[in-house]
Amino acid sequence: MLQTDVLVIGAGAVGTAITRELAKYDLDVLCVDKNEDVGGDCSKSNSAIIHTGYDAAPGTLESQLVVAANPMYDQLTKDLDIPFERIGAILPALNEEQFEKLPSIKEKAFKNRVYDIEYRTKEQLLAMEPELSPEVLGGLYIPRESIIDPFLLVVAMAENAVMNGARFLLSTEVIGMEKENGKVTVVHTTAGDIQAKYVVNAAGLHCDDIAEMVGKNDYYVNPRKGQFYILDNNTSCKVNHIVLPIPTKLTKGKLMCPTIHGNMLVGPTAEDLTDKTDKAITAEGLASIKADVEKLIPGVQLRDTITQYAGLRANRNPEGLNIDVYDDIANYVNLSGVRSTGLTASVSIGTYVVEMLKSIGLALTFKENFITKRRGIPLFRELSRAEQDELIRENPLYGNIVCRCETVTEGQIVDAIHSVIPARSMDAIKRRVRAGMGRCQGGFCGPKVIEIIARELGVDAESVCKRNKEAYMIASKVK
Ligand SMILES: Cc1cc2nc3c(=O)[nH]c(=O)nc-3n(C[C@H](O)[C@H](O)[C@H](O)COP(=O)(O)OP(=O)(O)OC[C@H]3O[C@@H](n4cnc5c(N)ncnc54)[C@H](O)[C@@H]3O)c2cc1C
């Protein structure tokens, strides 16, 4: 039976941040996930914004953790080589009613100790964002709202955890837990049983299923779907900031912002569902994004869409981010309600959970040799000519462009396949080096990527999957 000091269930942003934080101590740490790769479910389908927490409900754990997390990203993204930019957000008021709300939004930000939120006039906003509706009356500017590569955030934290001795067991679903004398004794998984001194539930949308396994079913989670458009890099109507509507009582509303790699992101919807697998893109959802975002940015070119996607927020009922320990289960930490700001909060949740584990008895001794720095695979497209030449000289595979839309080389793909946490699926490659992320969405490079994965792993092309095992790329041989 596999044994470990701490077992973390879930390798999304939250689970990997906790795993990395634990890897700073002399401990054996194991993180399991049902997916074939790290990256989570919700953590790979969101708006990719590192929030300041200006609009969180004051006094809540979510406010505390999001506000604490934002400043952590300057150092973390440098240390782990993650694309990150503090582009700032603007909230333009488009009518008198919205304009009157600005002082209360600012007051709320102050209650959350976000003091760098400032008023901007109509003229200032239009100078900052020329595509903004000319109806704007004025608005707020929040300079520390930032954008990140959400895929690389999770991959980088996971890789850094592995560099420091943590282990990841993927394609491994937790299916049950046994308790004895007020402790979790055995965790049953599809890859066998695991004995852990401490267990952390960071299973996102499925955290209620895990909690139920230990009899803590005092809440349930429903998915709140968010659909998005992604526009081509070359779209004519672009914004420079995160452009957000004035929120209503019901929703934060739909935004437009650049992604860290230069596409335009438009959305999301907020639809409460019951089916935890429903990631369908719907005509109604897309129409509602168009109607709302055109009010803010009238010239948005949705015909430049290269893809659409949907993510499922883990909406806790009753609501709220909770991190719980229990008198009657001495070695278990339960996270729930990590809903709309969990990408941001993941890093502070990591440190918070380690303190909670300490409070229930986990002995923590700092590792003397913790490795803080991790270097990612070079983004060939963003290098200078001289740097590209240098790379090609070192490794000629960097001279072979496989993905033409995103200028991704064979060298990058091969490096991803043999990286610290090997990329074995099409999506794992896409998330690490962007092959298939561009205008043709893998139409041209897909077959080539399949070939490279098969060659490097020594497997048949037919066994290469898009993501988890059931999603084969090749159905059968025709001839
Ligand atoms: C539309 C939308 C927009 C968002 N925008 C932002 C944003 O801009 N900024 C921000 O900070 N946050 C945003 N969020 C929220 C953020 O994405 C989430 O809060 C965060 O990703 C949650 O991370 P997680 O690790 O808890 O969950 P996940 O990423 O879902 O990871 C949970 C993991 O647990 C695994 N798991 C589940 N059950 C089991 C099991 N039985 N056995 C093994 N493994 C299991 C899953 O496979 C999954 O990998 C957004 C979310 C959505 C949907």
Coordinates of C-alpha atoms and ligand atoms in Angstrom, one line a residue:
M1 CA 0.0 0.0 0.0
L2 CA 1.3 3.5 -0.9
Q3 CA 2.1 5.6 2.2
T4 CA 2.6 9.3 2.6
D5 CA 2.7 12.0 5.3
V6 CA 0.1 14.2 3.5
L7 CA -2.2 13.2 0.7
V8 CA -3.7 16.1 -1.3
I9 CA -6.8 15.2 -3.4
G10 CA -7.0 17.3 -6.6
A11 CA -4.2 18.8 -8.8
G12 CA -5.9 22.0 -9.8
A13 CA -4.5 25.4 -8.9
V14 CA -5.5 24.9 -5.2
G15 CA -4.2 21.3 -4.8
T16 CA -0.9 22.1 -6.6
A17 CA -0.4 25.3 -4.5
I18 CA -0.9 23.3 -1.3
T19 CA 1.4 20.5 -2.5
R20 CA 4.1 23.0 -3.4
E21 CA 3.8 24.7 0.0
L22 CA 4.1 21.4 1.8
A23 CA 7.2 20.6 -0.3
K24 CA 9.0 23.4 1.6
Y25 CA 9.1 21.1 4.6
D26 CA 10.7 17.7 5.4
L27 CA 7.6 15.7 4.5
D28 CA 6.5 13.1 2.1
V29 CA 3.7 14.7 0.0
L30 CA 1.5 13.0 -2.6
C31 CA -1.1 14.7 -4.8
V32 CA -3.6 12.5 -6.7
D33 CA -5.9 13.5 -9.5
K34 CA -8.4 11.7 -11.6
N35 CA -7.2 13.5 -14.7
E36 CA -4.2 12.5 -16.9
D37 CA -2.4 15.8 -16.2
V38 CA -2.1 18.4 -13.6
G39 CA -4.1 21.5 -14.3
G40 CA -7.4 20.8 -12.7
D41 CA -10.8 21.2 -14.2
C42 CA -11.9 24.7 -13.3
S43 CA -8.3 26.0 -13.2
K44 CA -7.9 25.6 -16.9
S45 CA -11.2 27.3 -17.9
N46 CA -11.5 30.7 -16.3
S47 CA -10.9 34.3 -17.0
A48 CA -7.2 34.0 -16.0
I49 CA -7.3 37.2 -13.8
I50 CA -5.3 37.6 -10.7
H51 CA -7.8 39.6 -8.7
T52 CA -7.1 42.2 -6.0
G53 CA -10.2 41.3 -4.0
Y54 CA -11.7 44.8 -4.3
D55 CA -15.2 43.4 -4.7
A56 CA -15.1 40.4 -2.3
A57 CA -17.6 40.3 0.5
P58 CA -15.7 42.2 3.3
G59 CA -14.8 40.2 6.4
T60 CA -15.0 36.8 4.6
L61 CA -12.3 34.2 4.3
E62 CA -12.4 34.7 0.6
S63 CA -11.7 38.4 1.0
Q64 CA -8.8 37.7 3.3
L65 CA -7.2 35.1 1.0
V66 CA -7.7 36.9 -2.3
V67 CA -6.4 40.2 -0.9
A68 CA -3.4 38.4 0.6
A69 CA -2.7 36.4 -2.6
N70 CA -2.5 39.3 -5.1
P71 CA 0.9 40.7 -4.0
M72 CA 2.4 37.2 -3.8
Y73 CA 2.4 36.9 -7.6
D74 CA 5.2 39.3 -8.3
Q75 CA 7.8 37.1 -6.8
L76 CA 6.1 33.7 -7.5
T77 CA 5.8 34.4 -11.2
K78 CA 9.5 35.5 -11.4
D79 CA 10.7 32.4 -9.4
L80 CA 8.6 30.0 -11.4
D81 CA 8.9 31.6 -14.9
I82 CA 5.2 32.2 -15.4
P83 CA 3.9 34.8 -17.8
F84 CA 2.1 37.5 -15.7
E85 CA 1.2 41.2 -16.3
R86 CA -0.3 43.8 -14.1
I87 CA -2.4 45.4 -16.8
G88 CA -5.1 46.8 -14.4
A89 CA -8.9 46.8 -14.7
I90 CA -11.4 49.6 -15.4
L91 CA -15.1 49.7 -14.4
P92 CA -16.8 52.2 -16.7
A93 CA -20.2 53.6 -15.7
L94 CA -22.4 53.8 -18.8
N95 CA -25.4 55.6 -17.2
E96 CA -26.3 57.7 -14.2
E97 CA -27.5 54.7 -12.2
Q98 CA -24.2 53.0 -12.6
F99 CA -22.3 56.2 -12.0
E100 CA -24.0 56.6 -8.6
K101 CA -22.7 53.1 -7.7
L102 CA -19.0 54.0 -8.0
P103 CA -18.6 55.4 -4.5
S104 CA -20.0 52.3 -2.9
I105 CA -17.8 50.0 -5.0
K106 CA -14.8 52.1 -3.8
E107 CA -16.0 51.9 -0.2
K108 CA -16.3 48.1 -0.5
A109 CA -12.7 48.0 -1.9
F110 CA -11.5 50.0 1.1
K111 CA -13.3 47.6 3.5
N112 CA -11.2 44.9 1.8
R113 CA -8.1 47.0 2.3
V114 CA -7.7 47.5 -1.5
Y115 CA -6.8 51.2 -1.3
D116 CA -5.3 51.6 -4.8
I117 CA -8.6 52.0 -6.6
E118 CA -9.1 55.4 -8.2
Y119 CA -11.7 57.4 -10.0
R120 CA -11.1 58.2 -13.7
T121 CA -13.0 60.8 -15.8
K122 CA -14.7 60.0 -19.1
E123 CA -11.8 61.6 -21.0
Q124 CA -9.2 59.6 -19.1
L125 CA -11.0 56.3 -19.6
L126 CA -11.4 56.9 -23.3
A127 CA -7.7 57.7 -23.6
M128 CA -6.8 54.5 -21.7
E129 CA -9.3 52.5 -23.7
P130 CA -10.2 54.0 -27.1
E131 CA -12.7 51.2 -27.9
L132 CA -14.8 51.9 -24.9
S133 CA -18.4 53.1 -25.4
P134 CA -18.5 56.8 -25.9
E135 CA -21.5 56.8 -23.5
V136 CA -19.1 56.3 -20.6
L137 CA -19.6 58.9 -17.9
G138 CA -16.6 58.0 -15.7
G139 CA -15.4 55.0 -13.8
L140 CA -12.9 53.3 -11.5
Y141 CA -9.4 52.1 -12.2
I142 CA -7.8 49.2 -10.2
P143 CA -4.2 49.0 -11.3
R144 CA -3.3 45.7 -9.6
E145 CA -5.9 43.5 -11.3
S146 CA -3.6 41.3 -13.4
I147 CA -3.5 38.6 -16.1
I148 CA -1.6 35.3 -16.0
D149 CA -1.1 32.1 -17.9
P150 CA -3.4 29.9 -15.8
F151 CA -2.1 26.7 -17.4
L152 CA 1.5 27.5 -16.7
L153 CA 0.7 28.7 -13.2
V154 CA -0.5 25.2 -12.2
V155 CA 2.2 23.3 -14.2
A156 CA 4.9 25.5 -12.7
M157 CA 3.7 25.0 -9.1
A158 CA 3.4 21.3 -9.7
E159 CA 6.8 21.0 -11.3
N160 CA 8.4 23.0 -8.5
A161 CA 6.8 20.7 -6.0
V162 CA 8.2 17.7 -7.8
M163 CA 11.7 19.3 -8.0
N164 CA 11.4 19.5 -4.2
G165 CA 10.4 15.9 -3.7
A166 CA 6.6 15.9 -3.9
R167 CA 4.9 13.2 -6.0
F168 CA 1.9 13.4 -8.3
L169 CA -0.2 10.3 -9.0
L170 CA -2.4 11.1 -12.1
S171 CA -5.3 9.2 -13.7
T172 CA -6.1 8.2 -10.1
E173 CA -9.5 8.8 -8.8
V174 CA -10.3 8.7 -5.1
I175 CA -13.4 6.5 -4.7
G176 CA -13.7 6.0 -1.0
M177 CA -12.2 6.6 2.4
E178 CA -12.1 4.6 5.6
K179 CA -12.2 6.1 9.1
E180 CA -11.3 4.5 12.4
N181 CA -11.1 6.1 15.9
G182 CA -11.7 9.5 14.5
K183 CA -9.1 9.4 11.7
V184 CA -9.0 8.7 8.0
T185 CA -7.1 5.5 7.8
V186 CA -7.2 4.4 4.2
V187 CA -8.0 6.3 1.0
H188 CA -9.3 4.0 -1.8
T189 CA -8.3 5.0 -5.3
T190 CA -8.6 3.5 -8.8
A191 CA -4.8 2.9 -8.6
G192 CA -5.0 1.1 -5.2
D193 CA -5.2 2.1 -1.5
I194 CA -3.2 4.9 0.1
Q195 CA -2.4 5.3 3.7
A196 CA -1.8 9.0 4.7
K197 CA -1.1 10.6 8.0
Y198 CA -3.1 13.6 6.8
V199 CA -5.6 14.1 4.0
V200 CA -6.5 17.4 2.3
N201 CA -9.6 17.6 0.1
A202 CA -9.0 20.1 -2.8
A203 CA -11.3 18.4 -5.3
G204 CA -13.0 21.6 -6.6
L205 CA -16.4 20.8 -8.0
H206 CA -16.3 17.4 -6.5
C207 CA -15.2 18.4 -3.0
D208 CA -18.7 17.5 -1.7
D209 CA -18.4 14.0 -3.1
I210 CA -15.1 13.6 -1.2
A211 CA -16.5 15.2 1.9
E212 CA -19.4 12.7 1.8
M213 CA -16.9 9.8 1.9
V214 CA -15.9 10.9 5.4
G215 CA -19.5 11.7 6.4
K216 CA -19.2 15.5 6.1
N217 CA -22.1 16.1 3.8
D218 CA -23.4 19.3 5.4
Y219 CA -23.1 21.2 2.1
Y220 CA -23.4 20.4 -1.6
V221 CA -21.8 21.9 -4.7
N222 CA -23.6 22.8 -7.9
P223 CA -21.8 23.9 -11.1
R224 CA -22.1 27.6 -12.2
K225 CA -21.2 27.6 -15.8
G226 CA -19.2 30.4 -17.5
Q227 CA -19.0 30.5 -21.3
F228 CA -16.4 32.5 -23.2
Y229 CA -15.3 33.6 -26.6
I230 CA -11.6 33.7 -27.5
L231 CA -10.8 36.0 -30.4
D232 CA -7.9 35.9 -32.8
N233 CA -4.7 37.8 -32.0
N234 CA -5.3 39.8 -35.1
T235 CA -8.8 41.1 -34.3
S236 CA -9.1 44.8 -35.1
C237 CA -10.9 45.8 -31.8
K238 CA -8.7 45.3 -28.8
V239 CA -8.6 46.5 -25.2
N240 CA -5.5 47.1 -23.1
H241 CA -7.1 46.6 -19.7
I242 CA -9.6 44.2 -18.1
V243 CA -12.8 46.0 -18.9
L244 CA -15.5 45.1 -16.4
P245 CA -19.1 46.2 -16.2
I246 CA -20.5 47.7 -13.0
P247 CA -21.7 44.6 -11.1
T248 CA -25.4 44.1 -10.3
K249 CA -26.7 42.3 -7.2
L250 CA -26.9 39.0 -9.2
T251 CA -23.6 39.0 -11.2
K252 CA -20.2 40.5 -11.7
G253 CA -21.1 40.6 -15.4
K254 CA -19.3 39.9 -18.5
L255 CA -15.9 41.4 -19.3
M256 CA -13.4 41.8 -22.2
C257 CA -9.7 41.6 -21.6
P258 CA -6.5 40.6 -23.3
T259 CA -5.1 37.2 -22.4
I260 CA -1.4 37.1 -21.5
H261 CA -0.7 35.8 -25.0
G262 CA -2.5 38.6 -26.8
N263 CA -5.9 37.1 -27.7
M264 CA -9.1 38.9 -26.6
L265 CA -11.2 37.1 -24.0
V266 CA -14.9 37.9 -23.9
G267 CA -17.4 36.5 -21.3
P268 CA -18.3 34.7 -19.0
T269 CA -21.9 33.8 -18.4
A270 CA -23.0 32.7 -15.0
E271 CA -25.6 29.8 -15.2
D272 CA -26.5 27.7 -12.3
L273 CA -26.8 24.0 -13.3
T274 CA -27.1 20.6 -11.6
D275 CA -25.1 18.5 -14.1
K276 CA -21.3 18.6 -13.1
T277 CA -20.4 17.5 -16.6
D278 CA -22.3 20.1 -18.6
K279 CA -19.7 22.3 -20.3
A280 CA -21.8 22.8 -23.5
I281 CA -21.5 26.0 -25.3
T282 CA -25.0 27.3 -26.1
A283 CA -26.5 29.8 -28.5
E284 CA -28.3 31.6 -25.7
G285 CA -25.1 31.9 -23.6
L286 CA -23.1 33.3 -26.5
A287 CA -25.9 35.7 -27.4
S288 CA -26.0 37.0 -23.9
I289 CA -22.3 37.7 -23.9
K290 CA -22.6 39.6 -27.2
A291 CA -25.5 41.7 -26.0
D292 CA -23.7 42.6 -22.7
V293 CA -20.2 43.2 -24.0
E294 CA -21.3 45.3 -26.9
K295 CA -22.6 47.8 -24.4
L296 CA -19.1 48.3 -23.1
I297 CA -17.1 47.8 -26.3
P298 CA -19.4 48.5 -29.2
G299 CA -16.8 47.5 -31.8
V300 CA -16.0 44.1 -30.4
Q301 CA -15.5 41.7 -33.4
L302 CA -17.0 38.4 -32.3
R303 CA -16.7 37.1 -35.8
D304 CA -12.9 36.9 -35.1
T305 CA -13.7 34.0 -32.7
I306 CA -11.2 31.2 -32.8
T307 CA -12.9 29.1 -30.2
Q308 CA -15.3 29.1 -27.3
Y309 CA -15.1 27.3 -24.0
A310 CA -16.9 26.9 -20.8
G311 CA -15.8 26.4 -17.2
L312 CA -17.7 25.3 -14.2
R313 CA -17.4 27.2 -10.9
A314 CA -17.8 25.1 -7.8
N315 CA -20.8 26.9 -6.2
R316 CA -21.2 25.8 -2.6
N317 CA -24.6 25.6 -1.0
P318 CA -24.7 27.3 1.5
E319 CA -22.3 29.8 -0.2
G320 CA -18.8 30.8 0.8
L321 CA -15.2 29.7 0.8
N322 CA -14.6 27.3 3.7
I323 CA -11.5 25.6 4.9
D324 CA -12.5 23.3 7.7
V325 CA -10.9 20.9 10.2
Y326 CA -13.1 18.8 12.4
D327 CA -13.1 17.6 16.1
D328 CA -14.2 14.1 15.0
I329 CA -11.7 13.6 12.1
A330 CA -8.3 14.5 13.5
N331 CA -6.3 14.2 10.3
Y332 CA -8.5 15.8 7.6
V333 CA -8.8 19.3 6.0
N334 CA -11.8 20.0 3.8
L335 CA -11.8 22.9 1.3
S336 CA -15.2 23.9 -0.2
G337 CA -16.6 26.9 -2.1
V338 CA -13.4 27.8 -3.9
R339 CA -15.6 29.3 -6.6
S340 CA -14.9 32.5 -8.6
T341 CA -11.5 33.6 -7.3
G342 CA -9.7 30.4 -6.6
L343 CA -7.0 30.8 -9.3
T344 CA -5.9 34.0 -7.5
A345 CA -6.4 32.6 -4.0
S346 CA -4.7 29.3 -4.7
V347 CA -1.3 30.5 -3.5
S348 CA -2.5 32.0 -0.2
I349 CA -4.8 29.0 0.3
G350 CA -1.6 26.9 0.0
T351 CA 0.1 28.7 3.0
Y352 CA -3.2 28.8 5.0
V353 CA -3.8 25.1 4.6
V354 CA -0.3 24.3 5.8
E355 CA -0.9 26.4 8.9
M356 CA -4.2 24.5 9.5
L357 CA -2.4 21.2 9.1
K358 CA 0.1 22.4 11.7
S359 CA -2.8 23.3 14.0
I360 CA -4.0 19.7 13.9
G361 CA -0.6 18.3 14.6
L362 CA 1.4 18.1 11.4
A363 CA 5.1 18.6 12.4
L364 CA 6.8 21.1 10.1
T365 CA 10.5 21.4 9.7
F366 CA 11.8 23.7 6.9
K367 CA 13.8 22.0 4.2
E368 CA 17.2 23.5 4.1
N369 CA 17.6 22.8 0.4
F370 CA 14.2 24.0 -1.0
I371 CA 14.6 24.9 -4.7
T372 CA 12.7 28.2 -5.3
K373 CA 13.5 28.7 -9.0
R374 CA 12.0 26.8 -11.9
R375 CA 12.7 27.5 -15.6
G376 CA 9.9 26.9 -18.1
I377 CA 10.2 25.8 -21.7
P378 CA 11.1 28.8 -23.8
L379 CA 8.2 30.5 -25.7
F380 CA 10.0 30.5 -29.0
R381 CA 7.6 33.0 -30.5
E382 CA 8.5 35.6 -27.9
L383 CA 12.3 35.3 -28.2
S384 CA 14.5 37.7 -30.2
R385 CA 16.1 36.4 -33.4
A386 CA 19.4 36.1 -31.7
E387 CA 17.9 34.0 -28.9
Q388 CA 16.0 31.8 -31.4
D389 CA 19.3 31.2 -33.4
E390 CA 21.0 30.3 -30.2
L391 CA 18.3 27.7 -29.3
I392 CA 18.4 26.2 -32.7
R393 CA 22.2 25.8 -32.6
E394 CA 21.8 24.0 -29.2
N395 CA 18.9 21.9 -30.4
P396 CA 18.0 21.7 -34.1
L397 CA 14.5 20.6 -33.2
Y398 CA 13.9 24.2 -32.3
G399 CA 14.3 25.0 -36.0
N400 CA 11.2 23.0 -37.0
I401 CA 8.0 24.9 -36.6
V402 CA 5.1 22.5 -35.9
C403 CA 2.3 24.9 -34.9
R404 CA 2.3 27.7 -37.5
C405 CA -0.4 29.8 -35.8
E406 CA 1.5 30.1 -32.5
T407 CA 5.0 29.5 -33.9
V408 CA 5.6 26.4 -31.7
T409 CA 8.7 24.3 -32.5
E410 CA 9.2 20.6 -32.3
G411 CA 11.9 21.3 -29.7
Q412 CA 9.3 22.8 -27.4
I413 CA 6.9 19.9 -27.8
V414 CA 9.7 17.3 -27.2
D415 CA 10.8 19.2 -24.1
A416 CA 7.2 19.2 -22.8
I417 CA 6.9 15.5 -23.3
H418 CA 10.1 14.9 -21.3
S419 CA 9.5 17.7 -18.7
V420 CA 9.3 17.2 -14.9
I421 CA 5.6 16.3 -15.2
P422 CA 5.6 14.7 -18.7
A423 CA 2.9 15.9 -21.1
R424 CA 1.4 12.8 -22.6
S425 CA -1.8 14.1 -24.1
M426 CA -2.6 16.7 -26.8
D427 CA -4.1 19.0 -24.2
A428 CA -1.1 18.7 -21.9
I429 CA 1.1 19.8 -24.8
K430 CA -1.2 22.6 -25.7
R431 CA -1.3 23.9 -22.1
R432 CA 2.5 23.9 -21.8
V433 CA 3.7 25.2 -25.2
R434 CA 0.5 26.4 -27.0
A435 CA 0.5 24.0 -30.0
G436 CA -3.1 24.1 -31.1
M437 CA -4.1 27.3 -29.3
G438 CA -4.1 29.5 -32.4
R439 CA -6.5 30.3 -35.2
C440 CA -6.7 26.8 -36.7
Q441 CA -7.1 25.2 -33.2
G442 CA -4.8 22.3 -34.1
G443 CA -6.2 21.6 -37.5
F444 CA -2.7 21.8 -39.1
C445 CA -0.4 20.8 -36.2
G446 CA -2.7 18.2 -34.6
P447 CA -1.5 15.2 -36.7
K448 CA 2.1 16.2 -36.3
V449 CA 1.8 16.6 -32.6
I450 CA 0.2 13.1 -32.4
E451 CA 3.2 11.7 -34.3
I452 CA 5.7 13.4 -32.0
I453 CA 4.0 12.2 -28.8
A454 CA 3.8 8.6 -30.2
R455 CA 7.4 8.7 -31.3
E456 CA 8.8 10.1 -28.1
L457 CA 6.7 7.9 -25.8
G458 CA 7.2 4.8 -28.0
V459 CA 3.5 4.2 -28.3
D460 CA 1.0 3.7 -31.3
A461 CA -0.5 6.9 -32.6
E462 CA -3.9 5.4 -32.0
S463 CA -3.3 5.4 -28.3
V464 CA -2.6 9.2 -28.1
C465 CA -5.5 11.0 -26.5
K466 CA -6.8 14.6 -26.4
R467 CA -7.0 14.4 -22.6
N468 CA -8.2 11.6 -20.4
K469 CA -8.1 8.0 -21.7
E470 CA -11.5 8.0 -23.3
A471 CA -10.8 10.9 -25.6
Y472 CA -8.8 9.2 -28.5
M473 CA -7.7 11.4 -31.4
I474 CA -7.7 8.5 -33.9
A475 CA -10.7 6.3 -34.0
S476 CA -9.3 3.6 -36.3
K477 CA -7.1 2.9 -39.3
V478 CA -8.8 3.5 -42.7
K479 CA -6.0 1.9 -44.8
Ligands
LIG1 C1 -16.0 31.0 -15.8 C2 -15.0 31.1 -14.8 C3 -14.2 32.3 -14.6 C4 -13.3 32.3 -13.6 N1 -12.4 33.4 -13.5 C5 -11.4 33.4 -12.5 C6 -10.5 34.5 -12.5 O1 -10.4 35.3 -13.5 N2 -9.6 34.5 -11.5 C7 -9.7 33.7 -10.5 O2 -8.9 33.8 -9.5 N3 -10.5 32.6 -10.5 C8 -11.4 32.5 -11.5 N4 -12.3 31.5 -11.6 C9 -12.3 30.5 -10.5 C10 -11.1 29.5 -10.5 O3 -10.9 29.0 -11.8 C11 -11.4 28.4 -9.5 O4 -11.8 28.9 -8.3 C12 -10.1 27.5 -9.3 O5 -9.6 27.2 -10.6 C13 -10.5 26.3 -8.5 O6 -9.3 25.5 -8.4 P1 -9.4 24.1 -7.8 O7 -8.1 23.5 -7.7 O8 -10.2 24.2 -6.5 O9 -10.4 23.3 -8.7 P2 -10.1 22.5 -10.1 O10 -9.2 23.2 -11.0 O11 -11.4 22.0 -10.6 O12 -9.3 21.2 -9.6 C14 -9.9 20.2 -8.8 C15 -9.2 18.9 -9.2 O13 -9.8 17.8 -8.4 C16 -9.8 16.7 -9.1 N5 -10.7 15.7 -8.5 C17 -12.0 15.9 -8.3 N6 -12.6 14.7 -7.8 C18 -11.5 13.9 -7.7 C19 -11.4 12.5 -7.2 N7 -12.5 11.9 -6.7 N8 -10.2 11.9 -7.2 C20 -9.1 12.5 -7.7 N9 -9.2 13.8 -8.2 C21 -10.4 14.5 -8.1 C22 -10.2 17.1 -10.5 O14 -9.9 16.2 -11.5 C23 -9.5 18.5 -10.6 O15 -8.3 18.3 -11.3 C24 -13.2 31.3 -12.6 C25 -14.0 30.2 -12.8 C26 -14.8 30.1 -13.9 C27 -15.6 28.8 -14.1

